[in-house]
PDB file of C-alpha atoms in Angstrom:
ATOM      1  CA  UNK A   1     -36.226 -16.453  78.313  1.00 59.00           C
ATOM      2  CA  UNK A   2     -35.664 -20.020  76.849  1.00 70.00           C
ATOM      3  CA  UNK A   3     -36.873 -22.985  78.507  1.00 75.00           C
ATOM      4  CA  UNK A   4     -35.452 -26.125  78.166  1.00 81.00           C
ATOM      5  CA  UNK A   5     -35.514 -28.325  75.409  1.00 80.00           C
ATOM      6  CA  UNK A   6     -36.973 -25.215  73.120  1.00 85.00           C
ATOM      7  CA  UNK A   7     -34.123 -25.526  70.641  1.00 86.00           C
ATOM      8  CA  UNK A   8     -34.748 -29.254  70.218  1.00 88.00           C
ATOM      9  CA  UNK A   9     -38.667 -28.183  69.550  1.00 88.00           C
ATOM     10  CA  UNK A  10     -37.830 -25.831  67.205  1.00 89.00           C
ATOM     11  CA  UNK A  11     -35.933 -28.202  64.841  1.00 88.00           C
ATOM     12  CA  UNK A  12     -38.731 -30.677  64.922  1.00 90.00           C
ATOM     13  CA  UNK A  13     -41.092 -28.377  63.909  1.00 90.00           C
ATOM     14  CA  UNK A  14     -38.944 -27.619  60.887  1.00 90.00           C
ATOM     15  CA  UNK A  15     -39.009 -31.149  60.458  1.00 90.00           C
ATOM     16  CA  UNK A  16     -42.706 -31.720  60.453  1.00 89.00           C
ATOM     17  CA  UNK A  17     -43.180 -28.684  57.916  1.00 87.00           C
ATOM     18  CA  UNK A  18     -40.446 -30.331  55.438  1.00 85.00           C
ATOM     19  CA  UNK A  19     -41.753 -33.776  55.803  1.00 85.00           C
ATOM     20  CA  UNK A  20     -45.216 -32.379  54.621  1.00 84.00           C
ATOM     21  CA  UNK A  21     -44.075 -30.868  51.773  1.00 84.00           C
ATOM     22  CA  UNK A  22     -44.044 -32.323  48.557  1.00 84.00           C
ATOM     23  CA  UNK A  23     -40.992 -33.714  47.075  1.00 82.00           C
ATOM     24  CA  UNK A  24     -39.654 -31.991  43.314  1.00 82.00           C
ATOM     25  CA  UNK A  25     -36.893 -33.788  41.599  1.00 87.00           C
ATOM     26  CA  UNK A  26     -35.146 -32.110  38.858  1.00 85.00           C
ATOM     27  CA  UNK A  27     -35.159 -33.957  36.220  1.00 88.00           C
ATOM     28  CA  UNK A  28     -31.873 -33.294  34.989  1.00 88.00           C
ATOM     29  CA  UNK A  29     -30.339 -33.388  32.167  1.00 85.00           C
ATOM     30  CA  UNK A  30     -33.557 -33.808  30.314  1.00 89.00           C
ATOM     31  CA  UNK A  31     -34.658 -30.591  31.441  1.00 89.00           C
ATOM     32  CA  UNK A  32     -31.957 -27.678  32.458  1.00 86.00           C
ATOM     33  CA  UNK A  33     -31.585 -25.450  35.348  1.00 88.00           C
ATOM     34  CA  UNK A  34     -32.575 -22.289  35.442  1.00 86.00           C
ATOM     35  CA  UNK A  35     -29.816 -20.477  36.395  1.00 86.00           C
ATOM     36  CA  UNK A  36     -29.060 -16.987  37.547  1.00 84.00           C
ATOM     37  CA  UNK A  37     -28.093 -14.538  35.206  1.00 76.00           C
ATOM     38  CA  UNK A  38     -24.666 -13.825  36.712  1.00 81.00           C
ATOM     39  CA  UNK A  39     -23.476 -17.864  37.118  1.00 87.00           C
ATOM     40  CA  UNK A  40     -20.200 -18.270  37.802  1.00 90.00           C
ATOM     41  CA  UNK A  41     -19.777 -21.471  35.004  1.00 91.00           C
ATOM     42  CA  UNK A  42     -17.013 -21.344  32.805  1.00 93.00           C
ATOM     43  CA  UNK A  43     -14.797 -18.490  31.253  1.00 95.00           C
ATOM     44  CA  UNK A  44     -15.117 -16.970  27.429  1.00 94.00           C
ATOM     45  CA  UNK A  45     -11.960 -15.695  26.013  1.00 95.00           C
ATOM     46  CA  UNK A  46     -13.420 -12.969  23.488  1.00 93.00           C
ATOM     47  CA  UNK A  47      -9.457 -13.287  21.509  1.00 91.00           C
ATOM     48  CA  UNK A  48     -10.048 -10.224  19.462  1.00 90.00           C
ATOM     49  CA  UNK A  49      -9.740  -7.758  22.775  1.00 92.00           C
ATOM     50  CA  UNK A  50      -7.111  -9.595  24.052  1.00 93.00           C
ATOM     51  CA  UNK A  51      -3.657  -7.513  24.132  1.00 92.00           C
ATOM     52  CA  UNK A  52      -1.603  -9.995  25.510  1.00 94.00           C
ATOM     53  CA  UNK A  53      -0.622  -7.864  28.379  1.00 93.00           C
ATOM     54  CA  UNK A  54      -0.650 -10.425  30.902  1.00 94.00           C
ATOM     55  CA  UNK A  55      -2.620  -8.641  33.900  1.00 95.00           C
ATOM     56  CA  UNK A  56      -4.801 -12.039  34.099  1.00 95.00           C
ATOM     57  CA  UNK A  57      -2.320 -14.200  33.916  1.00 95.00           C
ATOM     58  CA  UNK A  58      -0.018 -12.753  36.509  1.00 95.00           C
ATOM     59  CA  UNK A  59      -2.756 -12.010  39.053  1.00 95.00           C
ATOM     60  CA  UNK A  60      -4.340 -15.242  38.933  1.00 96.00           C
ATOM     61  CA  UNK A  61      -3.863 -16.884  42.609  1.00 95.00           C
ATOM     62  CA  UNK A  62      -3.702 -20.418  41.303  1.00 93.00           C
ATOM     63  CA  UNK A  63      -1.660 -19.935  37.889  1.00 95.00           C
ATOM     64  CA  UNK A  64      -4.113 -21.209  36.445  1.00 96.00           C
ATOM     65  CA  UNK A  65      -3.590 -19.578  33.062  1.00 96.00           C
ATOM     66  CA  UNK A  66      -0.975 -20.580  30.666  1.00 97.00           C
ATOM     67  CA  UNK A  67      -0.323 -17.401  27.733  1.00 96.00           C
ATOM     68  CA  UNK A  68       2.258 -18.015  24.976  1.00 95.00           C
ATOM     69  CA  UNK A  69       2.299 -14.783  22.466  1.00 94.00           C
ATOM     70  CA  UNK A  70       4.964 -13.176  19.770  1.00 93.00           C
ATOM     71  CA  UNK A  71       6.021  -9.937  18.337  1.00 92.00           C
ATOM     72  CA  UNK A  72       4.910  -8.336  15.282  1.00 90.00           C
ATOM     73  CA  UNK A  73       5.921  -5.712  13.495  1.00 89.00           C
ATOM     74  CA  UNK A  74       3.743  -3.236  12.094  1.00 85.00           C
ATOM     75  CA  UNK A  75       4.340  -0.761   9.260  1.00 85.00           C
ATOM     76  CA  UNK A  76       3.778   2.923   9.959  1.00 83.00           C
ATOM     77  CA  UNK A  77       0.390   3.828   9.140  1.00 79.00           C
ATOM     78  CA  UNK A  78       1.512   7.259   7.057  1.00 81.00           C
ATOM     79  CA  UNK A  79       4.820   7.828   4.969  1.00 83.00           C
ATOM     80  CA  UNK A  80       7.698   8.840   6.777  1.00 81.00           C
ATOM     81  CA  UNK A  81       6.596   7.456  10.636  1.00 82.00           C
ATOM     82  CA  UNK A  82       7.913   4.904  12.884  1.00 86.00           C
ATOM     83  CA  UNK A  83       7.184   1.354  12.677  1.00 86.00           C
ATOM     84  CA  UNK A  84       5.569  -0.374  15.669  1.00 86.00           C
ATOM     85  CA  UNK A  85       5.364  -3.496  17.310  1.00 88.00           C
ATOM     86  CA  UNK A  86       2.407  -5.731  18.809  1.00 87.00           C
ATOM     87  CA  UNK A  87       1.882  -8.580  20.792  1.00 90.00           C
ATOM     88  CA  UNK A  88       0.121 -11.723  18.613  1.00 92.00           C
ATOM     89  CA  UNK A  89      -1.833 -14.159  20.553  1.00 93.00           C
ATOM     90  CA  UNK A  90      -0.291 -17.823  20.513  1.00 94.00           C
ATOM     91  CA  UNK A  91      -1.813 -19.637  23.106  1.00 95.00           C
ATOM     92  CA  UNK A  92      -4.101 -18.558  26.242  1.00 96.00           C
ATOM     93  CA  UNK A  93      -5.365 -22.284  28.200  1.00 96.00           C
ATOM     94  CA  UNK A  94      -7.416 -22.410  31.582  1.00 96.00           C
ATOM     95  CA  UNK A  95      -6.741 -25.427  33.807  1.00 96.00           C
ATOM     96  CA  UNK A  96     -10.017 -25.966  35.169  1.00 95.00           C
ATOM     97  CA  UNK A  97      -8.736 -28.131  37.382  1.00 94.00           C
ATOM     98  CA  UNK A  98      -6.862 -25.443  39.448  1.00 95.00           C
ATOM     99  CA  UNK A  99      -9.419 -22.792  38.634  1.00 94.00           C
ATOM    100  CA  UNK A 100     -11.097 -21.829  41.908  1.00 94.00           C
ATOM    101  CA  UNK A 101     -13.705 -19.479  39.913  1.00 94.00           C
ATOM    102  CA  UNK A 102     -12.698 -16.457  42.127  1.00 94.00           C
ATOM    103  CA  UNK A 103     -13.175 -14.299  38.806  1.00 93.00           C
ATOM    104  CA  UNK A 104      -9.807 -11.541  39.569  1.00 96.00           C
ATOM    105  CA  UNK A 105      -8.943 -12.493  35.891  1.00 95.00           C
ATOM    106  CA  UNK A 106     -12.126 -11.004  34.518  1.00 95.00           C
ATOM    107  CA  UNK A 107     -11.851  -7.917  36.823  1.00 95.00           C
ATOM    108  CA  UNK A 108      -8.607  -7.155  36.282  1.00 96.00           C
ATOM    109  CA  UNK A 109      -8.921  -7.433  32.337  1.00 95.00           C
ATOM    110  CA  UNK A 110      -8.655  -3.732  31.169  1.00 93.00           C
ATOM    111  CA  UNK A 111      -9.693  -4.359  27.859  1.00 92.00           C
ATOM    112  CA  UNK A 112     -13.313  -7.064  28.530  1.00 91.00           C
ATOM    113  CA  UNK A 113     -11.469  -9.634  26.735  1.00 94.00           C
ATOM    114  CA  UNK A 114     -12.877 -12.178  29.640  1.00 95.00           C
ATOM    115  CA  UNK A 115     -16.140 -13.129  30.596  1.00 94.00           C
ATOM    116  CA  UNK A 116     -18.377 -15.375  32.797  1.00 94.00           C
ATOM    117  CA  UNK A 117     -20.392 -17.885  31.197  1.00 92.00           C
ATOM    118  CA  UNK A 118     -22.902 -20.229  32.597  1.00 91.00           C
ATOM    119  CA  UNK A 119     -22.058 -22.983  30.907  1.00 91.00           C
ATOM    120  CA  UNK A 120     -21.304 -25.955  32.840  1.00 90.00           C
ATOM    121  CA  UNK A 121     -21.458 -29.254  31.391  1.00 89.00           C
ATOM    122  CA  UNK A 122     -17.499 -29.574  30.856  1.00 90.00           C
ATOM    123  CA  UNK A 123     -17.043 -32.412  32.909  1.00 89.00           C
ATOM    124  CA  UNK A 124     -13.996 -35.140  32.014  1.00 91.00           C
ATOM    125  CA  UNK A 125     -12.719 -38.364  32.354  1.00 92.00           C
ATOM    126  CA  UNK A 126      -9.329 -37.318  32.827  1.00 93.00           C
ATOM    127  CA  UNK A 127      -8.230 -34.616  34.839  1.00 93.00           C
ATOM    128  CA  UNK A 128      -5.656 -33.865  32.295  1.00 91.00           C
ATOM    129  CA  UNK A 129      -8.626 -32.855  30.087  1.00 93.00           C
ATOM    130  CA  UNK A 130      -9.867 -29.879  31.795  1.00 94.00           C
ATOM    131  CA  UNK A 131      -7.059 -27.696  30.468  1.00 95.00           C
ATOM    132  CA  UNK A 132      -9.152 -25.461  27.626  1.00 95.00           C
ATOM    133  CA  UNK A 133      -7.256 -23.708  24.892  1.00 95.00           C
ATOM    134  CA  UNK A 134      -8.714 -20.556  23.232  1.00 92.00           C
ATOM    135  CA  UNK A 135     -10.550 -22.717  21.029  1.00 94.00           C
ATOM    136  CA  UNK A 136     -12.690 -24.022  23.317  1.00 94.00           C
ATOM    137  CA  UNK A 137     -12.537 -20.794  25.553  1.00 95.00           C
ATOM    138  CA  UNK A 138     -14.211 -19.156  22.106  1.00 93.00           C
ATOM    139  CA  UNK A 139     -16.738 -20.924  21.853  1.00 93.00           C
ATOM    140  CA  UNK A 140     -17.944 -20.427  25.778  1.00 93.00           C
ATOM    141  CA  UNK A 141     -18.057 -16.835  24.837  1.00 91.00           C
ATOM    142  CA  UNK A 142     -21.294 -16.842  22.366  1.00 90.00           C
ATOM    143  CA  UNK A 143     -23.197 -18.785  25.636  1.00 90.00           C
ATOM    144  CA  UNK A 144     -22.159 -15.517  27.810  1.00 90.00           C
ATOM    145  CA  UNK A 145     -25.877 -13.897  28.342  1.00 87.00           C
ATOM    146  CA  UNK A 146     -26.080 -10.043  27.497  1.00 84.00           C
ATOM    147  CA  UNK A 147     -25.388  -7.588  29.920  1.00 80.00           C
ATOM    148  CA  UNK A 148     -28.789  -6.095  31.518  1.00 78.00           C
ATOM    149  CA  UNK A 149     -30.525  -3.194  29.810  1.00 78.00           C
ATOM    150  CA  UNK A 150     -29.140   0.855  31.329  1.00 74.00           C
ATOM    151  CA  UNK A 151     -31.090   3.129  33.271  1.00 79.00           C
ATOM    152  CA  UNK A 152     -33.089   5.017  30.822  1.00 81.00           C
ATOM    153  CA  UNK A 153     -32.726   8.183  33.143  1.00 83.00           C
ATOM    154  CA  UNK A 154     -28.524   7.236  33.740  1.00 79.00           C
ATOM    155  CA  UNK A 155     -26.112   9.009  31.558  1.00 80.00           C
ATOM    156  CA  UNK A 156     -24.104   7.637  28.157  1.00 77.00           C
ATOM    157  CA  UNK A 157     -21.170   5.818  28.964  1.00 75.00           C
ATOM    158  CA  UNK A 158     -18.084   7.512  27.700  1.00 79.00           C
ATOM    159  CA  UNK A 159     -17.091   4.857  25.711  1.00 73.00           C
ATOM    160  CA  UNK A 160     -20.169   5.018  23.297  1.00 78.00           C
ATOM    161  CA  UNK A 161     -19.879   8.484  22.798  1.00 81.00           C
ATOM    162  CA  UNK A 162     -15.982   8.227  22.270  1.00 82.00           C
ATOM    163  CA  UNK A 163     -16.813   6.042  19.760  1.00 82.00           C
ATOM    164  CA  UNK A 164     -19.946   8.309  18.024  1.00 86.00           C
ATOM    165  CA  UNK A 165     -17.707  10.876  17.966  1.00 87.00           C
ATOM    166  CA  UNK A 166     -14.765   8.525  15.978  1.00 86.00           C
ATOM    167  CA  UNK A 167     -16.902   7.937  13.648  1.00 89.00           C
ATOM    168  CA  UNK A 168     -18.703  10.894  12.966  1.00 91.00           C
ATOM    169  CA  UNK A 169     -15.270  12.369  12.329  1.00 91.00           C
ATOM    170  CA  UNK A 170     -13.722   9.427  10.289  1.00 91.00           C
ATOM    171  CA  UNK A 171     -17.119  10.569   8.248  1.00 92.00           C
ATOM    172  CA  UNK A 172     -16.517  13.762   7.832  1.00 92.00           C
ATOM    173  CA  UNK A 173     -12.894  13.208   6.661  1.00 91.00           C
ATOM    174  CA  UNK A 174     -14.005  10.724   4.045  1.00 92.00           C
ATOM    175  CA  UNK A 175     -16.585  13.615   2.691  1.00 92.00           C
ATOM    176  CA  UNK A 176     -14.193  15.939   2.591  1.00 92.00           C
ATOM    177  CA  UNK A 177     -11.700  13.484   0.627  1.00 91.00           C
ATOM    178  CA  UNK A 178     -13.812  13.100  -1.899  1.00 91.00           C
ATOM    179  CA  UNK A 179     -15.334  16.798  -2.477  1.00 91.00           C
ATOM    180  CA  UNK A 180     -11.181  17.053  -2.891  1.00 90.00           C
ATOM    181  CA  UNK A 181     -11.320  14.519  -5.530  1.00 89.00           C
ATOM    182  CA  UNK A 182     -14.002  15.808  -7.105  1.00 88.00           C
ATOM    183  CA  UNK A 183     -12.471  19.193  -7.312  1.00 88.00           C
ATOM    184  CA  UNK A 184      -9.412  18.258  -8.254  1.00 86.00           C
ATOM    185  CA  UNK A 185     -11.147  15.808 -11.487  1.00 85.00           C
ATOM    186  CA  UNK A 186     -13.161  18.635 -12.505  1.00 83.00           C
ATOM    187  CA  UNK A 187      -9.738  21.000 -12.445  1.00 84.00           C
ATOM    188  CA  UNK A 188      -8.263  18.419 -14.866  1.00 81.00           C
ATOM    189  CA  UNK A 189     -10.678  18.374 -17.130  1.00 72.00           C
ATOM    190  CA  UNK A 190     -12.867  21.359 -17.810  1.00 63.00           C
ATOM    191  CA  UNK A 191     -15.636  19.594 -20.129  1.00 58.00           C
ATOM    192  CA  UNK A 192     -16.064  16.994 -17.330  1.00 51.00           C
ATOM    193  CA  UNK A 193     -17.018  20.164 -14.811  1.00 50.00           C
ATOM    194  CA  UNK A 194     -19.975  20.785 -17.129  1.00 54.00           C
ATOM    195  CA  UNK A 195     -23.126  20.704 -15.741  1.00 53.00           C
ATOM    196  CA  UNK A 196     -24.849  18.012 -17.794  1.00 54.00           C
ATOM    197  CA  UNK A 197     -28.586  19.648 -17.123  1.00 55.00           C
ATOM    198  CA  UNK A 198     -26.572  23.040 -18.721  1.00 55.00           C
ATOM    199  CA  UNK A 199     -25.431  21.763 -21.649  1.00 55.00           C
ATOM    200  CA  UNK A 200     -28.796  19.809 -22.337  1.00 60.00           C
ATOM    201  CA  UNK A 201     -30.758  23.247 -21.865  1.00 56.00           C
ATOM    202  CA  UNK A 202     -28.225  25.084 -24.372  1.00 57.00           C
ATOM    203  CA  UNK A 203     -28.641  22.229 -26.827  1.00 57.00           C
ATOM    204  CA  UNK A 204     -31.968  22.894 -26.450  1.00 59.00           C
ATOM    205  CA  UNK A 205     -31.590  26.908 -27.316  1.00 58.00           C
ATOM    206  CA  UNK A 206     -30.037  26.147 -29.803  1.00 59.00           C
ATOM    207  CA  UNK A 207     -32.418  23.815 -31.475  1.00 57.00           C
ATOM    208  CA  UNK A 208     -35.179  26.086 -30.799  1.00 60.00           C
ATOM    209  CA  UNK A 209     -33.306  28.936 -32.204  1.00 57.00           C
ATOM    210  CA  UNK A 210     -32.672  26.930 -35.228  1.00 57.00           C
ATOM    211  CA  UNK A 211     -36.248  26.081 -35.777  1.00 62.00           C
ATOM    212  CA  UNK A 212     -37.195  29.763 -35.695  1.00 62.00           C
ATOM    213  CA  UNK A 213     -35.111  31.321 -38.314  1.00 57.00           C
ATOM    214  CA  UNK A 214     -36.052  28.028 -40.193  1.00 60.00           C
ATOM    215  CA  UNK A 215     -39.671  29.231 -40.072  1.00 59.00           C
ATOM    216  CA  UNK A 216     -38.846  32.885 -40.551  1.00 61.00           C
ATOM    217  CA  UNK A 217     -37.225  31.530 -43.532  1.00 56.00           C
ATOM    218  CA  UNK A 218     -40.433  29.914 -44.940  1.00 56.00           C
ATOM    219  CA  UNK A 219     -42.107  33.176 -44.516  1.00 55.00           C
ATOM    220  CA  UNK A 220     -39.782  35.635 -46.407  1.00 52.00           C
ATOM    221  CA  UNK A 221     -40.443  33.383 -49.245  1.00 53.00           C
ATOM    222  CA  UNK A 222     -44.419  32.872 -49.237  1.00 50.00           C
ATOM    223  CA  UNK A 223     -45.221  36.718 -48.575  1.00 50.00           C
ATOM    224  CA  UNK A 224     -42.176  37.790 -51.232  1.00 50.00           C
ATOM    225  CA  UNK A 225     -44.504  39.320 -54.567  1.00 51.00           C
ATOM    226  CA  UNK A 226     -43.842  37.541 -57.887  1.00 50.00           C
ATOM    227  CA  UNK A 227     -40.671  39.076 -60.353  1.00 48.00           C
ATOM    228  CA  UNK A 228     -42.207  39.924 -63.967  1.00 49.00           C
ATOM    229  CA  UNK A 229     -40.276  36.808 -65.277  1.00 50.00           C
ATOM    230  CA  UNK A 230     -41.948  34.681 -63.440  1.00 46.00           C
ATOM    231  CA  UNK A 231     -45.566  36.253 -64.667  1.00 43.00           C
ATOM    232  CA  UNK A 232     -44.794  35.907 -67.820  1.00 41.00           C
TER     233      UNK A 232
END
């Protein structure tokens, strides 16, 4: 049960308590906000991910984002295949002024070409100014913070072990490329197949073998008896 005038006593006492309080002032820009780690400030353009396919664009409720791109075409990676073609990157602008930082651009992004950054000190004179090419939308994407830390106890994503297991096999291949070689060099030329350590141990036989009928030689000659001719 409420009794008259409560509500009016209630926001006086809120009142009194802030009126107590002691005043902070930020003392901005000399000293910077701490913001939180998922600030909605700008948008980085991360170029190298970006396909071109327009999803961002097209989705964006304000058209916002202006993308200007061209064909390529791209030799076939292996004698005898097809030749294909790719979108190049030409221009991809944000109007900040239209932006209404409702982030479906980012979500929609299927290859993390876009991210939020909590930069914020982009202000202009001229409203004309707050269209951003890639340039600028570059460097906003080294201030993007790093995603937190996974679950130790949460499983791999399947992206890092899709990508483990590319390269454990591009590693194998390139192994097994150059055993080939080396196969096919030591097919070519026998001496070069040779184990070095071999031939160095024979040489070594050899030498030794040498040495001893060398000696054996010396011998025959100091225990053979004197010939009457040479008595005399």
């Amino acid at each position: 049960m409420s009794f008259p005038g409560s509500g009016l006593a209630k926001g006086l006492a809120v009142t009194l308590r802030t009126m107590t309080k002691r005043s902070v002032t930020a003392q901005y820009p000399d000293v910077q906000p701490d913001l939180a780690p998922r600030t909605r400030g700008v948008i980085g353009l991360f170029e190298e991910n970006c396909t071109v396919c327009m999803l961002c664009a097209r989705e964006c409720p304000d058209w916002c984002i202006y993308i200007d791109s061209h064909k390529e075409t791209v030799p076939p990676a292996a004698p005898g295949g097809r030749e294909r073609s790719r979108n190049v990157l030409d221009r991809f602008a944000i109007d900040f002024a239209l932006c209404m930082y409702c982030g479906i651009c980012i979500e929609v992004c299927p290859f993390d070409a876009l991210f939020w950054s909590p930069e914020f000190e982009y202000a202009e004179t001229d409203i004309r100014d707050l269209t951003h090419e890639r340039d600028k939308l570059r460097e906003w994407m080294w201030t993007v913070p790093e995603p937190p830390a996974l679950d130790p106890a949460a499983e791999e994503p399947k992206e890092l072990a899709a990508a483990r297991k590319a390269v454990d096999k591009l590693a194998a291949q390139q192994q097994a490329e150059a055993e080939a070689e080396a196969e096919a060099a030591r097919a070519q030329d026998p001496a070069a197949a040779r184990d070095p350590a071999a031939d160095q141990a024979g040489a070594a036989g050899q030498a030794g073998a040498a040495d001893q009928a060398t000696d054996r030689n010396r011998t025959n000659r100091t225990d053979r008896p004197d010939t009457p001719e040479e008595g005399q």
